[in-house]
PDB file of C-alpha atoms in Angstrom:
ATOM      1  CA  UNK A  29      80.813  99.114  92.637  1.00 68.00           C
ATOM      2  CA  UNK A  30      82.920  98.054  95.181  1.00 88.00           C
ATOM      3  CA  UNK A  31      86.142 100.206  96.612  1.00 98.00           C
ATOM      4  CA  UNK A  32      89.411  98.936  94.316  1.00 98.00           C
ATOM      5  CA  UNK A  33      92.567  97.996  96.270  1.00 98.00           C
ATOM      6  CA  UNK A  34      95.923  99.519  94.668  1.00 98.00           C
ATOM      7  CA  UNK A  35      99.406  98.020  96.527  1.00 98.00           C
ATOM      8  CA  UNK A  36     101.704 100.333  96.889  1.00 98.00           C
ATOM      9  CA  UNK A  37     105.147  98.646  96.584  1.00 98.00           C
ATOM     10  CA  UNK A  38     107.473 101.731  97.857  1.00 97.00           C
ATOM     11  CA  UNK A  39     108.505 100.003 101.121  1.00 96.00           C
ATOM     12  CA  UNK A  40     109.235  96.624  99.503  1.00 98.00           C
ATOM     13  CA  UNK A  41     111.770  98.334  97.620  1.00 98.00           C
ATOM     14  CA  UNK A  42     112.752 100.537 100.548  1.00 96.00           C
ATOM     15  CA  UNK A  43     113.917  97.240 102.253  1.00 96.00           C
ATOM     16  CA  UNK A  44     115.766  96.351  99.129  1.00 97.00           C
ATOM     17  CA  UNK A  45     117.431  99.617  99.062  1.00 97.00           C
ATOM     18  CA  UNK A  46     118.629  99.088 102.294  1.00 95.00           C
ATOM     19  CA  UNK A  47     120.607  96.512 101.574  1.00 93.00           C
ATOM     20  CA  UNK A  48     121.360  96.405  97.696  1.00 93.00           C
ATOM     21  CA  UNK A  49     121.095  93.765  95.489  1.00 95.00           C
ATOM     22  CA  UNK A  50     117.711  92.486  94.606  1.00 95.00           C
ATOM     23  CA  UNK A  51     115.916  90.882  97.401  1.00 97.00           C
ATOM     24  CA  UNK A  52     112.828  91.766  98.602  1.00 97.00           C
ATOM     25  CA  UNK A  53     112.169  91.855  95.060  1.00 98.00           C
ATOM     26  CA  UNK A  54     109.512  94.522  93.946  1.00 98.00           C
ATOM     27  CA  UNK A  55     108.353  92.959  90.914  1.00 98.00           C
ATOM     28  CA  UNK A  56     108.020  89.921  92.589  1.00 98.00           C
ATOM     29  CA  UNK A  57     106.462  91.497  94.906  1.00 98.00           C
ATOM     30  CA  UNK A  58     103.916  93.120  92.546  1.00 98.00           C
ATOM     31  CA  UNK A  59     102.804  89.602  91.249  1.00 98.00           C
ATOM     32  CA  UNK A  60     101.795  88.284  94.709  1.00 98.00           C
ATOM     33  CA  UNK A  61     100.147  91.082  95.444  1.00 98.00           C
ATOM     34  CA  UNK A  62      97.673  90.916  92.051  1.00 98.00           C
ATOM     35  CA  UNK A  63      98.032  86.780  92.585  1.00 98.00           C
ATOM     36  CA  UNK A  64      96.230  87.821  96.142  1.00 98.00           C
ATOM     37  CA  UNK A  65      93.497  89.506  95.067  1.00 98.00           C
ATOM     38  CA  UNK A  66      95.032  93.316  94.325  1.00 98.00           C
ATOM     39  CA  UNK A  67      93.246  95.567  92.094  1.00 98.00           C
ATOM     40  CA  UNK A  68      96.345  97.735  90.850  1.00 98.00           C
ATOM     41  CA  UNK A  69      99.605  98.562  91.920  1.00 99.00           C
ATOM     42  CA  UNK A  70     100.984 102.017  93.052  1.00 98.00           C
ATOM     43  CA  UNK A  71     104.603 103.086  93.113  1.00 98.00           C
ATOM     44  CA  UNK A  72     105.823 106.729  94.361  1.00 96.00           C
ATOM     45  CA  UNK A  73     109.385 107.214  92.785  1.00 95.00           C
ATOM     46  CA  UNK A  74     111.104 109.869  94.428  1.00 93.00           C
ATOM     47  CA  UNK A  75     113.489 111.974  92.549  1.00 92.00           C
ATOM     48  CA  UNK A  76     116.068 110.952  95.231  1.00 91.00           C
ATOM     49  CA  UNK A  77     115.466 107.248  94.473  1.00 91.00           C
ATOM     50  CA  UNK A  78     115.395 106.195  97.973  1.00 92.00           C
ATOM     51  CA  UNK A  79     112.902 103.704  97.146  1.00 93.00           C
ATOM     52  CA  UNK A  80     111.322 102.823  93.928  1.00 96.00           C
ATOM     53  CA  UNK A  81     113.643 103.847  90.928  1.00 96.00           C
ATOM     54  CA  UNK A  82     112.956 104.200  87.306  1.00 95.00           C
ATOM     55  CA  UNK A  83     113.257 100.524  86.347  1.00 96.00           C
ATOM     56  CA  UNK A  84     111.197  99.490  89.033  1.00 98.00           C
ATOM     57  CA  UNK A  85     108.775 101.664  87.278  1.00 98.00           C
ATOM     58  CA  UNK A  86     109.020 100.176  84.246  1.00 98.00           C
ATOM     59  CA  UNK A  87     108.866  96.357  85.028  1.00 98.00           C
ATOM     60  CA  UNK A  88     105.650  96.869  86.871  1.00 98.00           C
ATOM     61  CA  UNK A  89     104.418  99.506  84.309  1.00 98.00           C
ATOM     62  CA  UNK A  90     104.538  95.791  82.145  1.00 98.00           C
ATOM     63  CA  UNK A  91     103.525  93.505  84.639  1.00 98.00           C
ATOM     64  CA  UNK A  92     100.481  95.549  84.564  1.00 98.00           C
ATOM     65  CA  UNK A  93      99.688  95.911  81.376  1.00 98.00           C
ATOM     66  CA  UNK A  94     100.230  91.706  81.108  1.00 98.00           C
ATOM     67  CA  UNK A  95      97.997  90.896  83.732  1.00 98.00           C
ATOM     68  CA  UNK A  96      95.052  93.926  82.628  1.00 98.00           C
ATOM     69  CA  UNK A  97      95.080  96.037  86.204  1.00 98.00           C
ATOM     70  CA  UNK A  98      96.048  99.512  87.096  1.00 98.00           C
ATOM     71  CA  UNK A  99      99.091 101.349  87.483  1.00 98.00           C
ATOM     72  CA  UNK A 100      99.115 104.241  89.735  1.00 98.00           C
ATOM     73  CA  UNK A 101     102.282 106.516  89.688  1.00 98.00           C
ATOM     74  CA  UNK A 102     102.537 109.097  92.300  1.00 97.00           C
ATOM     75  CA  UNK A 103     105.070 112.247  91.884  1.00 96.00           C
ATOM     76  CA  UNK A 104     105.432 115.962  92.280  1.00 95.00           C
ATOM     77  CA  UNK A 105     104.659 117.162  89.027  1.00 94.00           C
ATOM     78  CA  UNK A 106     106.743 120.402  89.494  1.00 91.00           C
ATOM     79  CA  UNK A 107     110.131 118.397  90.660  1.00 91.00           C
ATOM     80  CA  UNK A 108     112.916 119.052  88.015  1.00 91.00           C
ATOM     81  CA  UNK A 109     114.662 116.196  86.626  1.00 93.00           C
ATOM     82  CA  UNK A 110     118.447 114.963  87.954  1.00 91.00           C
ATOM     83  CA  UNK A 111     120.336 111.801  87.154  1.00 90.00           C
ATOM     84  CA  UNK A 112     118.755 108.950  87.615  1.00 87.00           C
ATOM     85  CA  UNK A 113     115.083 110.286  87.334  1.00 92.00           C
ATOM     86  CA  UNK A 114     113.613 111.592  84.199  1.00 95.00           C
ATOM     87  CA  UNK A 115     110.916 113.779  85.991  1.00 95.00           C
ATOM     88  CA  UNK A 116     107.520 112.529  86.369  1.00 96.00           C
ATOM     89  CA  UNK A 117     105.949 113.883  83.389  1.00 97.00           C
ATOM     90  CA  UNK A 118     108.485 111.810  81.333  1.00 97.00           C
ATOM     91  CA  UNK A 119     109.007 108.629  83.417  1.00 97.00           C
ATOM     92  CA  UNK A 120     105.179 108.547  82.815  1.00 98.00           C
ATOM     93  CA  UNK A 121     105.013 108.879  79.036  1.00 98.00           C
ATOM     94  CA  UNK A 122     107.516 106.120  79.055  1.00 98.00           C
ATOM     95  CA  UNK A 123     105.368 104.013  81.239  1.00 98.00           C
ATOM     96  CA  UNK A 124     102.037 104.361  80.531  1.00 98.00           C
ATOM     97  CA  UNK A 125     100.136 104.111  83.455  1.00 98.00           C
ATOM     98  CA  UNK A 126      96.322 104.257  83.634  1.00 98.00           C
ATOM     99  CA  UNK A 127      95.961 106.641  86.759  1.00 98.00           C
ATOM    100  CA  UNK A 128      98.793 109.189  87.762  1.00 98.00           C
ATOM    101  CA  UNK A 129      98.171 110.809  91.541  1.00 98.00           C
ATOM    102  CA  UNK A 130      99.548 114.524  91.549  1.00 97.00           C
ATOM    103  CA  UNK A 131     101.110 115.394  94.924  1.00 95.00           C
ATOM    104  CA  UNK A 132     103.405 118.494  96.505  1.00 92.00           C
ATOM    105  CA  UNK A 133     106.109 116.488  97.905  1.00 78.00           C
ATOM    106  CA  UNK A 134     110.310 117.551  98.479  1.00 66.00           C
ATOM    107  CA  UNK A 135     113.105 115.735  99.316  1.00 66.00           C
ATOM    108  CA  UNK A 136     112.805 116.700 102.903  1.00 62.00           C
ATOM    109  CA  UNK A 137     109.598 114.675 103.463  1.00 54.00           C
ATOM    110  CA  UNK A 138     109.682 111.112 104.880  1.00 57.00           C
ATOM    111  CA  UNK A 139     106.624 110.713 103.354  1.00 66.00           C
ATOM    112  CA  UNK A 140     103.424 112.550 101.443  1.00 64.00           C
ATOM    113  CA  UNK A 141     101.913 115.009 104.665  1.00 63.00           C
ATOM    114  CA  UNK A 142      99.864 117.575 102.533  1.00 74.00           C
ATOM    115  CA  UNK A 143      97.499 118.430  99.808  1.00 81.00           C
ATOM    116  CA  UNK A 144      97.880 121.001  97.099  1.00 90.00           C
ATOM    117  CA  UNK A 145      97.158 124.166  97.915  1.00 92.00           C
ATOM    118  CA  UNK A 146      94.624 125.066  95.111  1.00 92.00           C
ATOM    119  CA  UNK A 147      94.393 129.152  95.161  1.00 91.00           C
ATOM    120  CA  UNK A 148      98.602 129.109  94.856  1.00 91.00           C
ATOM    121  CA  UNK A 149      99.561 125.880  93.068  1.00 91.00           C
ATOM    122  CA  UNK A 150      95.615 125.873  90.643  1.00 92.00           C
ATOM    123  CA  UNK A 151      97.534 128.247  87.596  1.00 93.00           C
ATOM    124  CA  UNK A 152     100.817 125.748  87.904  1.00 93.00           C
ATOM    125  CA  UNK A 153      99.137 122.372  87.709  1.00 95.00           C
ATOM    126  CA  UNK A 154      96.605 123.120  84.598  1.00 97.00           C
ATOM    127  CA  UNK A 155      99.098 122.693  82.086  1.00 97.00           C
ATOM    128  CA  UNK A 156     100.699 119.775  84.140  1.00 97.00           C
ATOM    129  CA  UNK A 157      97.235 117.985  84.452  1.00 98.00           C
ATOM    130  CA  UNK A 158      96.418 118.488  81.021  1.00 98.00           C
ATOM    131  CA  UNK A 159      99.995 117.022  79.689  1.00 98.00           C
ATOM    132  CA  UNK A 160      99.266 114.013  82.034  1.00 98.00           C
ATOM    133  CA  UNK A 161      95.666 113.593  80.721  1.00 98.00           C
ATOM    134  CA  UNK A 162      97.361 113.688  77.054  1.00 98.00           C
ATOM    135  CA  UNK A 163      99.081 110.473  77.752  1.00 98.00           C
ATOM    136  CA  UNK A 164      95.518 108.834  78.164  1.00 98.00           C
ATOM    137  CA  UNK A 165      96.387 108.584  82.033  1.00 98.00           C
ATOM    138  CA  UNK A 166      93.620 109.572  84.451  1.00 98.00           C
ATOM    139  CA  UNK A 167      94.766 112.151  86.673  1.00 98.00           C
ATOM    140  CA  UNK A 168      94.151 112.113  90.356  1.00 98.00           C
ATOM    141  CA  UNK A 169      95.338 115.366  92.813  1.00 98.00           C
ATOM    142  CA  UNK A 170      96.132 114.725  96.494  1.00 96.00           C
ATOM    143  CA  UNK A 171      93.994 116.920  98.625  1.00 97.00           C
ATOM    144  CA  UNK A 172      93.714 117.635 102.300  1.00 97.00           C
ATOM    145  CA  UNK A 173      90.487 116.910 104.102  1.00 97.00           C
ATOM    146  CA  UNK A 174      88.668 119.907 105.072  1.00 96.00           C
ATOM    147  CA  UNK A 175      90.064 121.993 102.201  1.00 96.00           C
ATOM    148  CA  UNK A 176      87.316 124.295 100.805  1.00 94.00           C
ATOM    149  CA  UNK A 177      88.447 125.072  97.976  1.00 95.00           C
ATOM    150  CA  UNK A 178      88.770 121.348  96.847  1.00 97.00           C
ATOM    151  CA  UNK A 179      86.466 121.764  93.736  1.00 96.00           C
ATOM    152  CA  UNK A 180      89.045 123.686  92.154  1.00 96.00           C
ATOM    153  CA  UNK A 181      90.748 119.960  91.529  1.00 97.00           C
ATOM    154  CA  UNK A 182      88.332 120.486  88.361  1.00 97.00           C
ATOM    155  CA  UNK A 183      88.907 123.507  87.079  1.00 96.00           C
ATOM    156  CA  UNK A 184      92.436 121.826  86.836  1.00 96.00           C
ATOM    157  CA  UNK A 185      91.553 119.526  85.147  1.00 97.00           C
ATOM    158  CA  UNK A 186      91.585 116.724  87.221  1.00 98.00           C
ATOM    159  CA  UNK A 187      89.085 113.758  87.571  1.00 98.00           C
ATOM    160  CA  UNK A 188      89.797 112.369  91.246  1.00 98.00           C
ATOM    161  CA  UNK A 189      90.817 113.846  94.044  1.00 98.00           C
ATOM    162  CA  UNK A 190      93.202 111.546  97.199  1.00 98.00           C
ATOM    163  CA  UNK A 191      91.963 112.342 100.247  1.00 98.00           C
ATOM    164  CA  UNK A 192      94.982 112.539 102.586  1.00 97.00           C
ATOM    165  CA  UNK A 193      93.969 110.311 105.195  1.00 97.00           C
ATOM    166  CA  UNK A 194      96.851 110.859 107.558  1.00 96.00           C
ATOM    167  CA  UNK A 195      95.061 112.725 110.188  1.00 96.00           C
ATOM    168  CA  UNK A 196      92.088 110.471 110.523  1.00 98.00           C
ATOM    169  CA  UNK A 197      94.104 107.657 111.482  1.00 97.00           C
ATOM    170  CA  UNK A 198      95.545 109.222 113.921  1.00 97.00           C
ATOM    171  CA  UNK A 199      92.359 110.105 115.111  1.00 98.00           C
ATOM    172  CA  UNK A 200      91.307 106.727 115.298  1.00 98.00           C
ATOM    173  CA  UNK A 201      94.703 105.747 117.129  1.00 98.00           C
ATOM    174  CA  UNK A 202      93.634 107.833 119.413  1.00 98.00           C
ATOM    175  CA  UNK A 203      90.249 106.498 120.225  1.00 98.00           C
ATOM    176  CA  UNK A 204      87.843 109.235 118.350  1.00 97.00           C
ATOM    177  CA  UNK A 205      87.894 109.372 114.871  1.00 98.00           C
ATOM    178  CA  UNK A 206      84.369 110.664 114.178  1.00 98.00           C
ATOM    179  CA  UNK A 207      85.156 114.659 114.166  1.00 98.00           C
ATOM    180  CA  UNK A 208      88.036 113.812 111.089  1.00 98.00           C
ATOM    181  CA  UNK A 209      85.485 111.284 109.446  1.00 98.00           C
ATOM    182  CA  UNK A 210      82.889 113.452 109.082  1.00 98.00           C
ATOM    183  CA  UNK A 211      85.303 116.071 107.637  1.00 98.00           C
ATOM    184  CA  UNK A 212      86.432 113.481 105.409  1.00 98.00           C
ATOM    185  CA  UNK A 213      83.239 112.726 104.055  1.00 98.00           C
ATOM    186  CA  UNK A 214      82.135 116.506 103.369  1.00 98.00           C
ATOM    187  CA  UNK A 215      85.249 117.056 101.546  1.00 98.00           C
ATOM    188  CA  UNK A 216      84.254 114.310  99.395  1.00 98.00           C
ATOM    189  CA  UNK A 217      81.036 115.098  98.843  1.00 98.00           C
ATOM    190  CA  UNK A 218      82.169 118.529  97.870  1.00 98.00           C
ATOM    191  CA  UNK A 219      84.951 116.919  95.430  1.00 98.00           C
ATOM    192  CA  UNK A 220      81.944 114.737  94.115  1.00 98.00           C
ATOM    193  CA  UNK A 221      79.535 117.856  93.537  1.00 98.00           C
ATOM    194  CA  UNK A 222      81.806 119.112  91.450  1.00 98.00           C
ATOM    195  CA  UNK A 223      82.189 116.148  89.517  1.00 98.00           C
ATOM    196  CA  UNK A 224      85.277 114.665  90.358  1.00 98.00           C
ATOM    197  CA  UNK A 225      85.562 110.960  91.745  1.00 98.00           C
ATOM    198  CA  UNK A 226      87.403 110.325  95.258  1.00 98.00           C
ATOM    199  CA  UNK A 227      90.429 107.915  96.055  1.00 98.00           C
ATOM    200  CA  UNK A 228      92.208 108.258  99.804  1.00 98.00           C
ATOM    201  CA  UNK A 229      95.362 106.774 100.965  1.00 96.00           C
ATOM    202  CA  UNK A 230      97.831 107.426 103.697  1.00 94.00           C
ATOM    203  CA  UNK A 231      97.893 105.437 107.165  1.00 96.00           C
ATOM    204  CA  UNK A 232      95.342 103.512 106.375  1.00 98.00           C
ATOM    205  CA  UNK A 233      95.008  99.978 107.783  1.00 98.00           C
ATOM    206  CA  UNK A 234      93.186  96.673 108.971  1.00 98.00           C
ATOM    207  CA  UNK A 235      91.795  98.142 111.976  1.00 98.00           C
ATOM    208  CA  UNK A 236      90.972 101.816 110.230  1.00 98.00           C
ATOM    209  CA  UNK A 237      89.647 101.284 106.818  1.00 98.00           C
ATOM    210  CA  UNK A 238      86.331  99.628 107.461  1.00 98.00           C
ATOM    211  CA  UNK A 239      85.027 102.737 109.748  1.00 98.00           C
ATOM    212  CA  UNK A 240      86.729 105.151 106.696  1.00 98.00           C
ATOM    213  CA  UNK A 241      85.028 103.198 103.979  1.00 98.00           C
ATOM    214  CA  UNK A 242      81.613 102.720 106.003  1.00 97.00           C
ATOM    215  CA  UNK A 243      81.656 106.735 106.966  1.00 98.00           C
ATOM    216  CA  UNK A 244      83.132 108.242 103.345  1.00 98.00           C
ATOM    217  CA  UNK A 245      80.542 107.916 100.239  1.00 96.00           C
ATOM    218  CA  UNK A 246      81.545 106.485  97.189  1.00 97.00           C
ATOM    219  CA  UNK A 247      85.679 105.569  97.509  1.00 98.00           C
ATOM    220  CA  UNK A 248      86.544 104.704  94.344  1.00 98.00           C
ATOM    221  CA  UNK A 249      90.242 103.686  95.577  1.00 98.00           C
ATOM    222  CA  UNK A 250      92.163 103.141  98.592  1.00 98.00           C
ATOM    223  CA  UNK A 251      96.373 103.203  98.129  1.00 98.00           C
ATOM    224  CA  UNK A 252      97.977 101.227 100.863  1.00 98.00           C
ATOM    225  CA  UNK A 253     101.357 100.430 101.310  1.00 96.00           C
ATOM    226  CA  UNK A 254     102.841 101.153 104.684  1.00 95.00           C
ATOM    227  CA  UNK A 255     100.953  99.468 106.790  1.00 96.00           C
ATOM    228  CA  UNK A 256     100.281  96.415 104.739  1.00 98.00           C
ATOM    229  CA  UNK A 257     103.367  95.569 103.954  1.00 97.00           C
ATOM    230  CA  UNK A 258     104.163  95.961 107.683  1.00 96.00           C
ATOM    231  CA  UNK A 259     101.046  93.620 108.834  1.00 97.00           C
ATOM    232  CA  UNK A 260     103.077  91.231 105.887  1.00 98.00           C
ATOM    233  CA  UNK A 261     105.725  90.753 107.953  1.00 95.00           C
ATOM    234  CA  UNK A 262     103.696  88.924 110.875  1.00 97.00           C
ATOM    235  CA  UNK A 263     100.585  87.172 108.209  1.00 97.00           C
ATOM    236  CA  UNK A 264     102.301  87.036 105.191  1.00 97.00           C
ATOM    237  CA  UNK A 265     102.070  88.820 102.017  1.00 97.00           C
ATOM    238  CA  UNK A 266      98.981  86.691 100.006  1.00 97.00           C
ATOM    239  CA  UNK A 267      96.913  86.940 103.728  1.00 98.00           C
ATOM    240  CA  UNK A 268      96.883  90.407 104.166  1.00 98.00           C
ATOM    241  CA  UNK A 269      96.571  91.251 100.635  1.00 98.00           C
ATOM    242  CA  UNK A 270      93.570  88.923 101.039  1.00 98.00           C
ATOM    243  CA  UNK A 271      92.557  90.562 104.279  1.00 98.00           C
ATOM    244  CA  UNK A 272      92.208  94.017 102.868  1.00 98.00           C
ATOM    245  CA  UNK A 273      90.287  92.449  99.655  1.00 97.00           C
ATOM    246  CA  UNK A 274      87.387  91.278 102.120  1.00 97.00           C
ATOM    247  CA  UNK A 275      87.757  94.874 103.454  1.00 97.00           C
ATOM    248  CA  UNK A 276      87.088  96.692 100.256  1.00 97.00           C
ATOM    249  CA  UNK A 277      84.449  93.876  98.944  1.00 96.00           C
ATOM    250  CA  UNK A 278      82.408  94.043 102.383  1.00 95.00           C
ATOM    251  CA  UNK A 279      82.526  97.859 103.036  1.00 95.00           C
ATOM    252  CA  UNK A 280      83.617  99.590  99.941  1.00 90.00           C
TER     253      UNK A 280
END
């Protein structure tokens, strides 16, 4: 079984943000993006809204379930409701999705830059996982490479782990990535030992993921957002899309 390839859409509606109105448009956007060879979608709404809001969430939630491919929601579970966002727990009974990705995000963050920490947060996100898992939504936790304690995803409750591939990438920025890809792939071997499956996302692109994919065992998902939909701006949406496709197919 081949690596799937989930889209996330959070920048196209960062640019749309940016400007009001509609255009880019994210459900648009969505459509390409499956039309080009996407497995899923992914969408982090941020109680803040500074990207994709609750609507968003819902018109892909349906383009989804019309076209038969999975929707990914990312959130802190632990973030309290405020106008305009529901919380996650609710925004996801409304929606549906097939796979919901657990992560320990505030407002201050530009973006996701840590796993849970399992020994503090592991009493907090039982109940939470188990909620999540009541919806009929798998339920993926975002996890730092090199954590040790990363089995205790399952006594959560969870069934994947998301490797946070941040620092790899840099790694191989910088010209040596084979000390953080070998960390990677203990950590998910470790996660897989104790029966949970492995997705990864964060900073991953073109030039990265075939090295991650060839050196980690068994990625069941990669979430990439950032850096495609930057690469889209010089090859065009349906081409990179299609580019990452031949990525996952060849090395996943």
């Amino acid at each position: 079984m081949s690596t799937a390839l989930s889209v996330n859409l959070n920048k196209i509606a960062l640019l749309r943000n940016a400007r009001g109105g509609r255009e880019p448009d994210v459900l648009r956007a969505g459509a390409a993006c499956l039309d080009a060879g996407a497995h899923g979608l992914t969408v982090h709404p941020r109680p803040d809204a500074r990207h994709v809001r609750s609507d968003d969430v819902m018109a892909l939630a349906a383009l989804c379930l019309a076209r038969g491919v999975e929707f990914n929601i990312e959130g802190n579970p632990l973030a309290p409701p405020r106008p305009g966002y529901p919380g996650l727990l609710a925004l996801c009974q409304a929606a549906q999705p097939a796979q919901v990705t657990l992560v320990p995000d505030g407002d201050g963050q530009l973006t996701s830059d840590h796993g849970f920490d399992f020994l503090r947060d592991g009493d907090a996100l039982r109940p939470l996982v188990a909620a999540f898992r009541d919806l009929g939504a798998r339920v993926s936790v975002f996890v730092d490479v090199g954590d040790l304690h990363v089995q205790r995803a399952a006594d959560c409750g969870a069934q994947r782990v998301e490797l946070y591939t941040g620092p790899y990438a840099d790694a191989h920025a910088a010209g040596d990535p084979r000390a953080a890809l070998a960390a990677a792939a203990e950590t998910a071997r470790r996660a897989q030992a104790a029966g949970l499956a492995v997705n990864a996302g964060h900073d991953l692109n073109q030039a990265n993921l075939p090295a991650f994919l060839a050196g980690v065992p068994q990625v069941r998902e990669v979430s990439i957002g950032h850096a495609l939909i930057g690469e889209a701006l010089y090859e065009g949406l349906a081409a990179t899309v299609g580019a990452y496709r031949r990525i996952v197919d060849l090395h996943g």
